[in-house]
Amino acid sequence: MLKEKVQGLLAKALEAHQDLFLIDMTVGADSTVRVILDGDNGVSLQDCMDISRAIEHNLDREEEDFALEVTSAGATSPLQMPRQYKKNIGRKLKVRTTSEELEGNLTNATEEHITLEWKAREPKPVGKGKVTVQKKQDIAISEIEEAKVVLKF
């Protein structure tokens, strides 16, 4: 019952914040509600507070004893939805598929595919030595086991 109430309140709150989207929502056996959000322009502390208030202020603590936690998807969290890939175009990703592991710049993202580009050193076609070549690969999102943004410091 608590889960359905929270889902309804969350849906209404996200309608008012079109740039935010839900990554995950769980309700534990101890009535701890965890909401993980992401946003097209990131997620601010104020965004988390707004969503939290929209849920909390519409639930009756006398009726339901609960704890509420609203957080953003962490910078090191794996990407889970096509919308997350779109917002990370231009950033470097490390992608593990069912058959290989790649690292490159995300140059395009649709609902079904992403495109990675990177430079690689390969043997020259003729003679000794190596040459730097530009590589490009389209990857079906359905084949991605894990994809993470590579952070630069």
Coordinates of N, CA, C and O in Angstrom, one line a residue, residues 3-58:
K3 N 3.9 1.5 -1.1 CA 4.6 1.6 -2.4 C 3.7 2.3 -3.4 O 4.2 3.1 -4.2
E4 N 2.5 1.9 -3.5 CA 1.6 2.5 -4.5 C 1.4 4.0 -4.2 O 1.3 4.7 -5.2
K5 N 1.2 4.3 -3.0 CA 1.0 5.7 -2.6 C 2.2 6.6 -3.1 O 2.1 7.6 -3.7
V6 N 3.4 6.0 -2.7 CA 4.7 6.7 -3.1 C 4.8 6.8 -4.6 O 5.2 7.9 -5.1
Q7 N 4.5 5.7 -5.3 CA 4.7 5.8 -6.8 C 3.8 6.8 -7.4 O 4.2 7.6 -8.3
G8 N 2.6 7.0 -6.9 CA 1.6 8.0 -7.4 C 2.1 9.4 -7.1 O 2.1 10.3 -7.9
L9 N 2.6 9.6 -5.8 CA 3.1 11.0 -5.5 C 4.4 11.3 -6.2 O 4.6 12.4 -6.7
L10 N 5.2 10.3 -6.4 CA 6.5 10.5 -7.2 C 6.2 10.8 -8.6 O 6.8 11.7 -9.2
A11 N 5.2 10.1 -9.2 CA 4.9 10.4 -10.6 C 4.4 11.8 -10.8 O 4.8 12.6 -11.7
K12 N 3.6 12.3 -9.8 CA 3.1 13.7 -9.9 C 4.2 14.7 -9.7 O 4.3 15.7 -10.4
A13 N 5.1 14.4 -8.8 CA 6.2 15.3 -8.5 C 7.2 15.4 -9.7 O 7.6 16.5 -10.1
L14 N 7.4 14.2 -10.4 CA 8.2 14.3 -11.6 C 7.6 15.0 -12.8 O 8.3 15.5 -13.6
E15 N 6.3 15.0 -12.8 CA 5.6 15.7 -13.9 C 5.9 17.2 -13.8 O 6.0 17.9 -14.8
A16 N 6.1 17.7 -12.5 CA 6.4 19.1 -12.3 C 7.9 19.4 -12.5 O 8.3 20.5 -12.6
H17 N 8.7 18.4 -12.6 CA 10.1 18.5 -12.9 C 10.5 17.7 -14.1 O 11.1 16.6 -14.0
Q18 N 10.2 18.2 -15.3 CA 10.3 17.4 -16.5 C 11.8 17.0 -16.8 O 12.0 16.0 -17.5
D19 N 12.8 17.7 -16.3 CA 14.1 17.3 -16.6 C 14.7 16.2 -15.7 O 15.8 15.7 -15.9
L20 N 13.9 15.8 -14.7 CA 14.3 14.7 -13.8 C 13.6 13.4 -14.2 O 12.5 13.5 -14.7
F21 N 14.2 12.3 -13.9 CA 13.6 11.0 -14.2 C 14.0 10.0 -13.1 O 15.1 10.1 -12.5
L22 N 13.2 9.0 -13.0 CA 13.4 8.0 -11.9 C 14.3 6.9 -12.5 O 14.2 6.4 -13.6
I23 N 15.3 6.5 -11.6 CA 16.2 5.4 -11.9 C 15.7 4.2 -11.2 O 15.6 3.1 -11.7
D24 N 15.4 4.4 -9.9 CA 14.9 3.3 -9.1 C 14.2 3.7 -7.9 O 14.4 4.8 -7.4
M25 N 13.2 2.9 -7.4 CA 12.5 3.2 -6.2 C 12.2 1.9 -5.5 O 11.7 0.9 -6.2
T26 N 12.6 1.8 -4.3 CA 12.4 0.6 -3.5 C 11.7 0.9 -2.2 O 11.9 2.0 -1.6
V27 N 10.9 0.0 -1.6 CA 10.4 0.1 -0.3 C 10.8 -1.1 0.4 O 10.4 -2.2 0.1
G28 N 11.6 -0.9 1.5 CA 12.1 -2.1 2.3 C 11.1 -2.6 3.2 O 10.0 -2.0 3.4
A29 N 11.4 -3.8 3.8 CA 10.5 -4.4 4.8 C 10.3 -3.5 6.0 O 9.2 -3.5 6.6
D30 N 11.3 -2.6 6.3 CA 11.2 -1.7 7.4 C 10.5 -0.4 7.0 O 10.6 0.6 7.7
S31 N 9.8 -0.3 5.9 CA 9.2 0.9 5.3 C 10.1 2.0 5.0 O 9.8 3.2 5.1
T32 N 11.3 1.7 4.7 CA 12.3 2.7 4.2 C 12.1 2.8 2.7 O 12.3 1.9 2.0
V33 N 11.8 4.0 2.3 CA 11.5 4.3 0.9 C 12.8 5.0 0.3 O 13.3 6.0 0.8
R34 N 13.4 4.3 -0.7 CA 14.6 4.9 -1.4 C 14.2 5.2 -2.8 O 13.8 4.4 -3.6
V35 N 14.5 6.5 -3.2 CA 14.2 7.0 -4.5 C 15.6 7.5 -5.1 O 16.3 8.3 -4.5
I36 N 15.9 6.9 -6.3 CA 17.2 7.4 -6.9 C 16.7 8.1 -8.2 O 16.0 7.5 -9.1
L37 N 17.2 9.3 -8.4 CA 16.8 10.2 -9.5 C 18.1 10.5 -10.4 O 19.2 10.4 -9.9
D38 N 17.8 10.8 -11.6 CA 18.8 11.4 -12.5 C 18.1 12.5 -13.2 O 16.9 12.6 -13.2
G39 N 18.9 13.4 -13.9 CA 18.3 14.5 -14.6 C 19.1 14.8 -15.8 O 20.3 14.6 -15.9
D40 N 18.4 15.4 -16.8 CA 19.0 15.8 -18.1 C 20.1 16.8 -17.8 O 21.1 16.9 -18.6
N41 N 20.0 17.6 -16.8 CA 21.0 18.6 -16.4 C 21.6 18.3 -15.1 O 22.0 19.2 -14.4
G42 N 21.6 17.1 -14.7 CA 22.1 16.7 -13.3 C 20.9 16.8 -12.3 O 19.8 17.2 -12.7
V43 N 21.3 16.5 -11.1 CA 20.3 16.6 -10.0 C 20.9 17.4 -8.9 O 22.0 17.1 -8.4
S44 N 20.2 18.5 -8.5 CA 20.7 19.4 -7.4 C 20.1 18.9 -6.1 O 19.2 18.1 -6.0
L45 N 20.7 19.4 -5.0 CA 20.2 19.1 -3.7 C 18.8 19.6 -3.6 O 17.9 19.0 -3.0
Q46 N 18.5 20.8 -4.2 CA 17.2 21.4 -4.2 C 16.2 20.5 -4.9 O 15.1 20.3 -4.4
D47 N 16.6 19.8 -6.0 CA 15.7 18.9 -6.7 C 15.3 17.7 -5.7 O 14.2 17.3 -5.7
C48 N 16.3 17.2 -5.0 CA 16.1 16.1 -4.1 C 15.1 16.5 -3.0 O 14.2 15.8 -2.6
M49 N 15.3 17.7 -2.5 CA 14.5 18.3 -1.4 C 13.0 18.5 -1.9 O 12.1 18.1 -1.3
D50 N 12.9 19.0 -3.2 CA 11.6 19.2 -3.7 C 10.8 17.9 -3.9 O 9.6 17.8 -3.5
I51 N 11.5 16.9 -4.4 CA 10.8 15.6 -4.6 C 10.5 15.0 -3.3 O 9.4 14.4 -3.1
S52 N 11.4 15.0 -2.4 CA 11.2 14.5 -1.0 C 10.0 15.1 -0.3 O 9.1 14.4 0.2
R53 N 9.9 16.5 -0.4 CA 8.8 17.2 0.2 C 7.5 16.8 -0.5 O 6.4 16.7 0.2
A54 N 7.5 16.7 -1.8 CA 6.3 16.4 -2.5 C 5.7 15.0 -2.1 O 4.5 14.8 -2.1
I55 N 6.6 14.1 -1.7 CA 6.2 12.8 -1.3 C 5.8 12.8 0.2 O 4.7 12.5 0.6
E56 N 6.7 13.3 1.0 CA 6.5 13.3 2.5 C 5.3 14.1 2.9 O 4.6 13.7 3.8
H57 N 5.1 15.3 2.4 CA 4.0 16.1 2.8 C 2.7 15.6 2.4 O 1.6 16.1 2.9
N58 N 2.6 14.6 1.6 CA 1.3 14.0 1.2 C 1.1 12.6 1.8 O 0.2 11.9 1.4

